[in-house]
PDB file of C-alpha atoms in Angstrom:
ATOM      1  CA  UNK A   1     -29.103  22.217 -30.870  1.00  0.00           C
ATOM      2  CA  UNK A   2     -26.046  24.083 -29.908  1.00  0.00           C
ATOM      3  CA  UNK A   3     -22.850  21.517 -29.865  1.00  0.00           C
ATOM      4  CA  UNK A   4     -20.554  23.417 -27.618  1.00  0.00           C
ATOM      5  CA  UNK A   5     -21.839  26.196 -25.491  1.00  0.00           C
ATOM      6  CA  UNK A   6     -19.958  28.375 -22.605  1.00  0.00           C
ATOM      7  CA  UNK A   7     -21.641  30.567 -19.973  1.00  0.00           C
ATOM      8  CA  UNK A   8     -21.171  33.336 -19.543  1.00  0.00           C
ATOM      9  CA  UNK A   9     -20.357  35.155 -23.194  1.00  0.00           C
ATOM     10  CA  UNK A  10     -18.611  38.193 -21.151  1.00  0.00           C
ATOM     11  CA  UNK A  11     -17.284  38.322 -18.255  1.00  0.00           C
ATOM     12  CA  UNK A  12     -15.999  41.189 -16.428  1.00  0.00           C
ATOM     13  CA  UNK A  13     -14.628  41.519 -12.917  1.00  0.00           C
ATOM     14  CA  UNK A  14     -11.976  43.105 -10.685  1.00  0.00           C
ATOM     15  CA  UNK A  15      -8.200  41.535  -9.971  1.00  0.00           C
ATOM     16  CA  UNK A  16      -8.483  39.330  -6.723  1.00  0.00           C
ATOM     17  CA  UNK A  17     -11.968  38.325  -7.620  1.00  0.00           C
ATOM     18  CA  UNK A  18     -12.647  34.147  -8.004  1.00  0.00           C
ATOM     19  CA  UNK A  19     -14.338  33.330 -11.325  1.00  0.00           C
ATOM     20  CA  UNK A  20     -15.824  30.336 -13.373  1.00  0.00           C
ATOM     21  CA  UNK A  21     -16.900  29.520 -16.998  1.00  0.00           C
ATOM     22  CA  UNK A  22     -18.974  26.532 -17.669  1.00  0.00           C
ATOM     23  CA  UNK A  23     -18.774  24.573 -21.241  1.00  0.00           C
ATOM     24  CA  UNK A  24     -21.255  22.120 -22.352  1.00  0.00           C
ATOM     25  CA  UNK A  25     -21.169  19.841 -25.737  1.00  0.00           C
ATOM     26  CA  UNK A  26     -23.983  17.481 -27.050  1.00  0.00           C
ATOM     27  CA  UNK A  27     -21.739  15.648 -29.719  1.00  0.00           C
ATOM     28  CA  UNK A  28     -20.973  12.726 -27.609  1.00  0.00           C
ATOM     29  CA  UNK A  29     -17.228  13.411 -28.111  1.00  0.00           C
ATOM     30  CA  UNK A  30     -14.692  12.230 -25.714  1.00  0.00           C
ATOM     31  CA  UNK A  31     -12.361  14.959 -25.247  1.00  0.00           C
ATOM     32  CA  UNK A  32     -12.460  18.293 -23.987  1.00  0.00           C
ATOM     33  CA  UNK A  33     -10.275  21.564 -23.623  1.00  0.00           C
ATOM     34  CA  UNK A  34      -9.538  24.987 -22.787  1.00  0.00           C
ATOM     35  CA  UNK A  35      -7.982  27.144 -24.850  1.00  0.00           C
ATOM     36  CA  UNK A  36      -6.217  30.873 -24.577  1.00  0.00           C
ATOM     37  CA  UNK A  37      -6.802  33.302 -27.382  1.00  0.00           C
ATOM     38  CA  UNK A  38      -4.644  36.461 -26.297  1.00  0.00           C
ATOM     39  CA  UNK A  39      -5.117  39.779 -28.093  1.00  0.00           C
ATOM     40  CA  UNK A  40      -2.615  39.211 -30.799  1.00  0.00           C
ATOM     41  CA  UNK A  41      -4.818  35.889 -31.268  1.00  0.00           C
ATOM     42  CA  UNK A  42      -2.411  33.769 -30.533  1.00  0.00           C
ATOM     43  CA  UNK A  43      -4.279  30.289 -29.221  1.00  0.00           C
ATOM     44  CA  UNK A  44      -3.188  28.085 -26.602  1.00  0.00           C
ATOM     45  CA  UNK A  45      -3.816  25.097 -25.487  1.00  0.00           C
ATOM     46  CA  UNK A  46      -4.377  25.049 -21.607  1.00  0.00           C
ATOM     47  CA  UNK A  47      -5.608  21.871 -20.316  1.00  0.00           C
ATOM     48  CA  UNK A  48      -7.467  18.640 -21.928  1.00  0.00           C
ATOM     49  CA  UNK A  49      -9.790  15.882 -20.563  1.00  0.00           C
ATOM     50  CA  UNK A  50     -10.692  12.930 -22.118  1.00  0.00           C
ATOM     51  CA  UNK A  51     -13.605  11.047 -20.394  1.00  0.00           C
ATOM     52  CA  UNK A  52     -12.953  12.858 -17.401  1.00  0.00           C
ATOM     53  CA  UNK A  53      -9.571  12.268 -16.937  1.00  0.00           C
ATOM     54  CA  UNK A  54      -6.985  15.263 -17.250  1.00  0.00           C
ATOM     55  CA  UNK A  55      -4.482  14.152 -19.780  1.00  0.00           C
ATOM     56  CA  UNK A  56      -3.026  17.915 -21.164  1.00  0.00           C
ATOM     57  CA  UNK A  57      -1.927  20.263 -18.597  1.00  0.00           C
ATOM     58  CA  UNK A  58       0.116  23.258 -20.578  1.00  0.00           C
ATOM     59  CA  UNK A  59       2.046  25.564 -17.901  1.00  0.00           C
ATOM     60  CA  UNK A  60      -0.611  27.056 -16.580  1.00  0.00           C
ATOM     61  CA  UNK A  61      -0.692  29.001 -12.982  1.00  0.00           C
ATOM     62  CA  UNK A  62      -2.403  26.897 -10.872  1.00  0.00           C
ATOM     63  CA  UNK A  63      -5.127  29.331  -9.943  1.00  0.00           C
ATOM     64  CA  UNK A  64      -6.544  27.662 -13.054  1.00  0.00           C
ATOM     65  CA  UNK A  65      -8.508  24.520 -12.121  1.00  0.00           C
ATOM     66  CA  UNK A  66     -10.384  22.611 -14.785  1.00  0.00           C
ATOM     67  CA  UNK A  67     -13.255  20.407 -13.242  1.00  0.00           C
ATOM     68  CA  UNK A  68     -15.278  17.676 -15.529  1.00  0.00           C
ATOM     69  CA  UNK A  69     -18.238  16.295 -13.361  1.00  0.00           C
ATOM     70  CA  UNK A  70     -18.840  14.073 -16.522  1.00  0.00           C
ATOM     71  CA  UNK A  71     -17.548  13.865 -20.301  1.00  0.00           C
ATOM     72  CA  UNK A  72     -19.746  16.330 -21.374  1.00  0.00           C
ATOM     73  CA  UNK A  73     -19.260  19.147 -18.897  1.00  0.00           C
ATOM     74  CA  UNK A  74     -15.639  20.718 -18.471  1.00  0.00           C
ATOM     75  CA  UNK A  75     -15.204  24.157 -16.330  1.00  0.00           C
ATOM     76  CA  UNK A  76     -12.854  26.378 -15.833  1.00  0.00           C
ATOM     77  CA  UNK A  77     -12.401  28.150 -12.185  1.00  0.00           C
ATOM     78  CA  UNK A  78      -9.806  30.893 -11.743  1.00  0.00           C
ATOM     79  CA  UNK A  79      -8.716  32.017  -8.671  1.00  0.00           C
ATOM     80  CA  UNK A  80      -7.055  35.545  -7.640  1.00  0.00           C
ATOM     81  CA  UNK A  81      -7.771  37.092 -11.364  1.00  0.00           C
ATOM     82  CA  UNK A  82      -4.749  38.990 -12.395  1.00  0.00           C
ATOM     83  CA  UNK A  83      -5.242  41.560 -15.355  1.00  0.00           C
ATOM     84  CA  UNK A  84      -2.941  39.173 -17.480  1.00  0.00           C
ATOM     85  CA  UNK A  85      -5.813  36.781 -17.215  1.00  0.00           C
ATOM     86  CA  UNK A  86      -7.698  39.051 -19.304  1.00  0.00           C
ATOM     87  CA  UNK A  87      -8.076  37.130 -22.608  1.00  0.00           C
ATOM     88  CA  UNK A  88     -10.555  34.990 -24.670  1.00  0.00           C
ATOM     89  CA  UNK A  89     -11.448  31.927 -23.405  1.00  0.00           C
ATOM     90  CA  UNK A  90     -12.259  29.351 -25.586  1.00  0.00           C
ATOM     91  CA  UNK A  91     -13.664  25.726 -24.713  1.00  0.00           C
ATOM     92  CA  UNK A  92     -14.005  22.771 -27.684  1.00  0.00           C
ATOM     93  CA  UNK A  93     -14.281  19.239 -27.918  1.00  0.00           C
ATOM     94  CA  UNK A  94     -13.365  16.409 -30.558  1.00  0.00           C
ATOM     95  CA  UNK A  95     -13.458  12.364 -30.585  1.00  0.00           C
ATOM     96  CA  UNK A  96     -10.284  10.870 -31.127  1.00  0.00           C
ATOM     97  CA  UNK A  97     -10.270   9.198 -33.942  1.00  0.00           C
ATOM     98  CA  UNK A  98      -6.953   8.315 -36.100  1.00  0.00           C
ATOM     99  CA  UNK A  99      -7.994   9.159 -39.630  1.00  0.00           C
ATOM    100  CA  UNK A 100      -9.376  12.770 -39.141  1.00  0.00           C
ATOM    101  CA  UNK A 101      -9.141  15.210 -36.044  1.00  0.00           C
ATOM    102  CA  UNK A 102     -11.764  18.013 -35.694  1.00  0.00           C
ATOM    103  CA  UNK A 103     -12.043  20.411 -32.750  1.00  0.00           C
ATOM    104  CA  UNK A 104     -15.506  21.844 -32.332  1.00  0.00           C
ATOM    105  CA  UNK A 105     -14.819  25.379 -30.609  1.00  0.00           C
ATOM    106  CA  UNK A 106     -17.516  27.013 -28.393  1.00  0.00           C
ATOM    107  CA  UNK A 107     -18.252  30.813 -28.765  1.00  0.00           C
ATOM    108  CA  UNK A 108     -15.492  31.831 -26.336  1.00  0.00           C
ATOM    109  CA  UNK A 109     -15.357  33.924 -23.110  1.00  0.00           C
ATOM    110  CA  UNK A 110     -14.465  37.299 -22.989  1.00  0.00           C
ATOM    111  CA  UNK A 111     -12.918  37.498 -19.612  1.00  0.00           C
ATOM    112  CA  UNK A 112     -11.666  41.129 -18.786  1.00  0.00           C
ATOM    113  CA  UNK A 113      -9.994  41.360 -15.671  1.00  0.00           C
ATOM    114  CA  UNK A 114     -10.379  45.009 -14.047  1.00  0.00           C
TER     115      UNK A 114
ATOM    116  CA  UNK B   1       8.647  21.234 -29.220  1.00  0.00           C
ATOM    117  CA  UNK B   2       6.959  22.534 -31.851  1.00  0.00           C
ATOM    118  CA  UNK B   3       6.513  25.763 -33.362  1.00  0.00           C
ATOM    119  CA  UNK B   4       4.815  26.767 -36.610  1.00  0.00           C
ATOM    120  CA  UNK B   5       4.878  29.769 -39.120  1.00  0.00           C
ATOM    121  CA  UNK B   6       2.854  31.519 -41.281  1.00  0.00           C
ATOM    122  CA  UNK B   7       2.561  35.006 -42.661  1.00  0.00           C
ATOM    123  CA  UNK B   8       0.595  36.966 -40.166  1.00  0.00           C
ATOM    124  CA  UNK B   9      -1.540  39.199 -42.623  1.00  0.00           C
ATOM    125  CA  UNK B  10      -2.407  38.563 -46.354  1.00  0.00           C
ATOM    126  CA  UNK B  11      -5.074  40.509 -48.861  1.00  0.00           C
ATOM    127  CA  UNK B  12      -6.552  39.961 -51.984  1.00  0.00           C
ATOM    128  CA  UNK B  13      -9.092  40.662 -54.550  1.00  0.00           C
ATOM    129  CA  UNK B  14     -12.488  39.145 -54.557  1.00  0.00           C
ATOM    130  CA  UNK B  15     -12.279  36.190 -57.180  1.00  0.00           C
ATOM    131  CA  UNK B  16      -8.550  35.988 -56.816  1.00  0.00           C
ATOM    132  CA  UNK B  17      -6.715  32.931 -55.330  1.00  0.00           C
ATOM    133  CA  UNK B  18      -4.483  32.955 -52.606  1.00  0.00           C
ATOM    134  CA  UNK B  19      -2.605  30.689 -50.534  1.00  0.00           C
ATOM    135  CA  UNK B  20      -1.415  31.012 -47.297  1.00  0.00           C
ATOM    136  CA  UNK B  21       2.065  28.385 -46.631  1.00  0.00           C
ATOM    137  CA  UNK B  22       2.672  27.038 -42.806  1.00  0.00           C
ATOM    138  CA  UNK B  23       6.240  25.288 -42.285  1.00  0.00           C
ATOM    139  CA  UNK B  24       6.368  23.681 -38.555  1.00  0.00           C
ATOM    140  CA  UNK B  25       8.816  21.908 -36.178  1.00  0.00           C
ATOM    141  CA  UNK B  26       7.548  19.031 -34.047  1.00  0.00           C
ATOM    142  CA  UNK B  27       8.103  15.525 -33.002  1.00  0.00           C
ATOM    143  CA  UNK B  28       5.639  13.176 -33.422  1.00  0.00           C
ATOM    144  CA  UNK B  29       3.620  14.536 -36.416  1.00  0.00           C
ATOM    145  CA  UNK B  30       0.426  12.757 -37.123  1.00  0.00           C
ATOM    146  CA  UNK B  31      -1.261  15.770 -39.313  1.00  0.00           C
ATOM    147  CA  UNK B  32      -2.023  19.298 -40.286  1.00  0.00           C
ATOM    148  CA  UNK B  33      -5.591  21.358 -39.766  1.00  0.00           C
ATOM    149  CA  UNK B  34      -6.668  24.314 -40.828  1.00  0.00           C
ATOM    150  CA  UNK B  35      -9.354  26.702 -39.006  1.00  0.00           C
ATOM    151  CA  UNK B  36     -11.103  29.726 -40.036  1.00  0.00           C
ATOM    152  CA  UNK B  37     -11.864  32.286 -36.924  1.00  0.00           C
ATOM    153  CA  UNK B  38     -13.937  35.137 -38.141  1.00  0.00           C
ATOM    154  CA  UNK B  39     -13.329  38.426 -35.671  1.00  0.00           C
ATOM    155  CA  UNK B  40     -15.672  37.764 -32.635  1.00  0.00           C
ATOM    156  CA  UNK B  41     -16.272  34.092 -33.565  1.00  0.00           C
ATOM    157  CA  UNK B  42     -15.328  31.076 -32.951  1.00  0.00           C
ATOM    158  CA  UNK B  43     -12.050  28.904 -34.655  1.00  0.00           C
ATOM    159  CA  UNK B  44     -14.230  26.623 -37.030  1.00  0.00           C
ATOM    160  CA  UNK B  45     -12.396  23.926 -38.515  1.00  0.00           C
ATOM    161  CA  UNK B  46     -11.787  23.767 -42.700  1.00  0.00           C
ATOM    162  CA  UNK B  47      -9.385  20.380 -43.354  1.00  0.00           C
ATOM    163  CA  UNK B  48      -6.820  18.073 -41.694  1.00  0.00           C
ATOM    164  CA  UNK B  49      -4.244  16.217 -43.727  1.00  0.00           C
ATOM    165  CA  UNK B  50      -2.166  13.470 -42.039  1.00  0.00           C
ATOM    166  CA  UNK B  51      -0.951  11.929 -45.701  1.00  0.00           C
ATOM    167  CA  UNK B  52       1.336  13.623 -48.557  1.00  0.00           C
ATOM    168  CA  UNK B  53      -1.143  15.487 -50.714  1.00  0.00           C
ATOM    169  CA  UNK B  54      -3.708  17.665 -51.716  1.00  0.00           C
ATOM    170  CA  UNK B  55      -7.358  17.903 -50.131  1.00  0.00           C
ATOM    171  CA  UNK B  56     -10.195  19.578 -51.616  1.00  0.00           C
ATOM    172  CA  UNK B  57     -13.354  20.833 -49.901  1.00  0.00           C
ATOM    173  CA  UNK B  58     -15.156  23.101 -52.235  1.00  0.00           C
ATOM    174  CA  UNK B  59     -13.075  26.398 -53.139  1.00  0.00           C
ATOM    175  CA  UNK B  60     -10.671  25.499 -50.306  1.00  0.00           C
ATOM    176  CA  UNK B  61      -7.962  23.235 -50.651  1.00  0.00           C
ATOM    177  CA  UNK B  62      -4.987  22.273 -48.661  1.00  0.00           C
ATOM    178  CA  UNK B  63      -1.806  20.687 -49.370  1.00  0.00           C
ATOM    179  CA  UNK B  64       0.887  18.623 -46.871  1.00  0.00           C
ATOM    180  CA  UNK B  65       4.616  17.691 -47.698  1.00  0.00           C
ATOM    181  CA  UNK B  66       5.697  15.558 -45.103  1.00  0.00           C
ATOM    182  CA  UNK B  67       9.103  15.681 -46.384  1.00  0.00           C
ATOM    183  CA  UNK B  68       9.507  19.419 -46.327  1.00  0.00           C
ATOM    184  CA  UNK B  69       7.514  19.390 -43.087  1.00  0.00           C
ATOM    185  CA  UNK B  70       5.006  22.494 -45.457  1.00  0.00           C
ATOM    186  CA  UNK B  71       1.694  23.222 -45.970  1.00  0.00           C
ATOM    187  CA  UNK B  72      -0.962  25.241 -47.285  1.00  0.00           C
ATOM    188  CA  UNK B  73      -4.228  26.509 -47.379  1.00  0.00           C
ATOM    189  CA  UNK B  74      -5.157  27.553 -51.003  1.00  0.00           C
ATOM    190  CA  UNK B  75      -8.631  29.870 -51.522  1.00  0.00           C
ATOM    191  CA  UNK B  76      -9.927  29.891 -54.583  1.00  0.00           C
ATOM    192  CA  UNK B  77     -12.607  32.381 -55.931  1.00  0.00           C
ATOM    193  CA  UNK B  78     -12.102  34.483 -52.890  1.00  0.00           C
ATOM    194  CA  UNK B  79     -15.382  36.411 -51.350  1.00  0.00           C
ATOM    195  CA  UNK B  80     -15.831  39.301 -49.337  1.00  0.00           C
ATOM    196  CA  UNK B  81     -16.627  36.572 -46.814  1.00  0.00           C
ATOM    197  CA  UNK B  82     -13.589  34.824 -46.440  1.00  0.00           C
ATOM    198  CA  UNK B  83     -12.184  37.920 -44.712  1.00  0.00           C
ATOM    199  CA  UNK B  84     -10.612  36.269 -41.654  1.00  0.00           C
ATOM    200  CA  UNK B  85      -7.834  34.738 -39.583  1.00  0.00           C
ATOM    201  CA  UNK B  86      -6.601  31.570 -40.649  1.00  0.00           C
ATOM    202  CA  UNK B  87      -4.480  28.972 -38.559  1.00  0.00           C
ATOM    203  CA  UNK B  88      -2.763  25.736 -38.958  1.00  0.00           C
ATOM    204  CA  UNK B  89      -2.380  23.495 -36.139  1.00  0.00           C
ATOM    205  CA  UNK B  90      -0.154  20.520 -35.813  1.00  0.00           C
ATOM    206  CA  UNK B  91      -1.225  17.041 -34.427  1.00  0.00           C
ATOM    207  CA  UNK B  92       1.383  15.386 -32.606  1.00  0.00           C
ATOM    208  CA  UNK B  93       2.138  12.966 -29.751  1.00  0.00           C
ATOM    209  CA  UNK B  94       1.824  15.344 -27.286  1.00  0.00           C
ATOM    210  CA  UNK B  95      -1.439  14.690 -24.504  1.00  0.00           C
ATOM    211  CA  UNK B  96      -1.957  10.691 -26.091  1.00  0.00           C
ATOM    212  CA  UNK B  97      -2.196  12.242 -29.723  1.00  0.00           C
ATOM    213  CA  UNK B  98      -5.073  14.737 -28.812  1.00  0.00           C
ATOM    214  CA  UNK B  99      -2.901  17.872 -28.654  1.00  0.00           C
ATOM    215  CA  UNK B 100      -3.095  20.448 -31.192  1.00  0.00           C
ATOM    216  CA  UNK B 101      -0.393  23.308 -31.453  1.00  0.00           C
ATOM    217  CA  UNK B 102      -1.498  26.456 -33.170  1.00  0.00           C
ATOM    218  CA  UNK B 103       0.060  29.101 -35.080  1.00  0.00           C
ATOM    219  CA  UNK B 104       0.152  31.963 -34.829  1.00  0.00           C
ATOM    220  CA  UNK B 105      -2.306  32.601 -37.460  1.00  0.00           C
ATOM    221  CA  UNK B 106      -3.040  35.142 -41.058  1.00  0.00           C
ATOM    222  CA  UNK B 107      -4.979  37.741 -41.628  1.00  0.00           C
ATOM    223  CA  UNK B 108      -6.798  37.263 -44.647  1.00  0.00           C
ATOM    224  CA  UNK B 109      -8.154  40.664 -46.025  1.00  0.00           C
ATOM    225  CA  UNK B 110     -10.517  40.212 -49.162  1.00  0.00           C
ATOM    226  CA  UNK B 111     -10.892  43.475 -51.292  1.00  0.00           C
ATOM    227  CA  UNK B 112     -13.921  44.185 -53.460  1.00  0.00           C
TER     228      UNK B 112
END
C-alpha cells in the first residue's frame, strides 16, 4: 500500500548513457513532480504536472523530459547523462487544495552518473 | 523570486527544546511547510501554516508572522530520533499555486 513509489532505488551508469525513472502514487492526487536533492541537500523543484498537463518547468536542460501517460504515472527520461546529473532524484505528489498543502515524497533515486 | 533562510546545522540535548527560525522573500505567499528528511529517506511533511499563528501537532509546533515574513519550527522534548534535516518551503503563486520553494534546510543533531 505504498503511496508514491520510484523504480529503480539506485541507479548507476556511465556519462552519454540515456536513462529513465518511473514514479507511481495510489492517493488519487492531482499533481505530480520531480524534484533535485544535490549533495549539500539542497531540493529543487524541476518540473510539475497536474492531471497530465505540465504546468512547472524550472530551468532545466532539456535532456530532461518528464512524460505522464495518466495522473498517476509521471517519469523522468534523461538523455546524454552528464556527471552533474549525478544527484537524488526525488518524485511526490499532492492535491491542491487551498486550506492545507502536503507533498507526499517517494523514496528518491540515487542516480550516479559515471 | 524567492529565497529562504535558515541555520544550516543545529544540536541539542535529548529532552531539550529547540527551534529552528526561516525568514523568506517571495511574491505571492499563500503559506509555510515544514518537512523532516531523515539521511537516506524521504522529505516527509510535519505542518503548513498559511494564517498568522501558532500550530501544534504533538511535540512539534510551528509558528508564521506574515508581517515579518518569519517562521519556525519549535521541537519540544527532543529524542534521539528527531536527528535530521529540517526544511521550510514557501507556497506561492508560482506553477497555479502548486509550487513549493525549499530552503536550504538544518541539521538537527540530538545528543543523548
Amino acid at each position: 500500500d505504498t503511496a508514491v513509489s520510484q523504480t529503480p532505488k539506485y541507479l548507476v551508469t556511465q556519462m552519454g548513457n540515456d536513462k529513465s525513472i518511473k514514479c507511481e502514487q495510489n492517493l488519487g492526487h492531482d499533481t505530480m513532480y520531480w524534484y533535485k536533492q544535490d549533495s549539500k541537500k539542497f531540493l529543487k523543484i524541476m518540473f510539475s504536472y497536474n492531471n497530465k498537463e505540465l504546468i512547472i518547468n524550472e530551468t532545466v536542460p532539456n535532456r530532461f523530459s518528464p512524460k505522464s501517460p495518466d495522473k498517476a504515472h509521471l517519469n523522468l527520461h534523461i538523455n546524454s547523462l552528464e556527471l552533474g546529473d549525478s544527484a537524488v532524484y526525488f518524485c511526490a505528489s499532492s492535491q491542491f487544495d487551498q486550506s492545507s498543502y502536503e507533498q507526499y515524497f517517494g523514496p528518491g533515486t540515487r542516480l550516479t552518473v559515471t | 523570486g524567492q529565497s529562504l533562510e535558515q541555520p544550516s546545522e543545529v544540536t541539542a540535548v535529548e529532552g531539550a527544546i529547540v527551534q529552528i527560525n526561516c525568514t523568506y522573500q517571495t511574491s505571492g505567499f499563500y503559506g509555510l511547510s515544514w518537512y523532516q528528511q531523515h539521511d537516506g529517506g524521504a522529505p516527509t511533511f510535519l505542518s503548513y501554516n498559511a494564517l498568522d499563528g501558532l500550530e501544534e501537532t504533538g511535540r512539534f509546533s510551528s509558528f508564521l508572522s506574515r508581517s515579518d515574513s518569519y517562521g519556525y519550527l519549535l521541537l519540544q522534548e527532543l529524542q534521539m530520533k528527531d536527528s535530521a534535516s529540517y526544511f521550510c518551503a514557501v507556497r506561492d503563486r508560482g506553477g497555479s499555486a502548486r509550487q513549493l520553494t525549499f530552503g536550504s534546510g538544518t541539521q538537527l543533531t540530538v545528543l543523548p
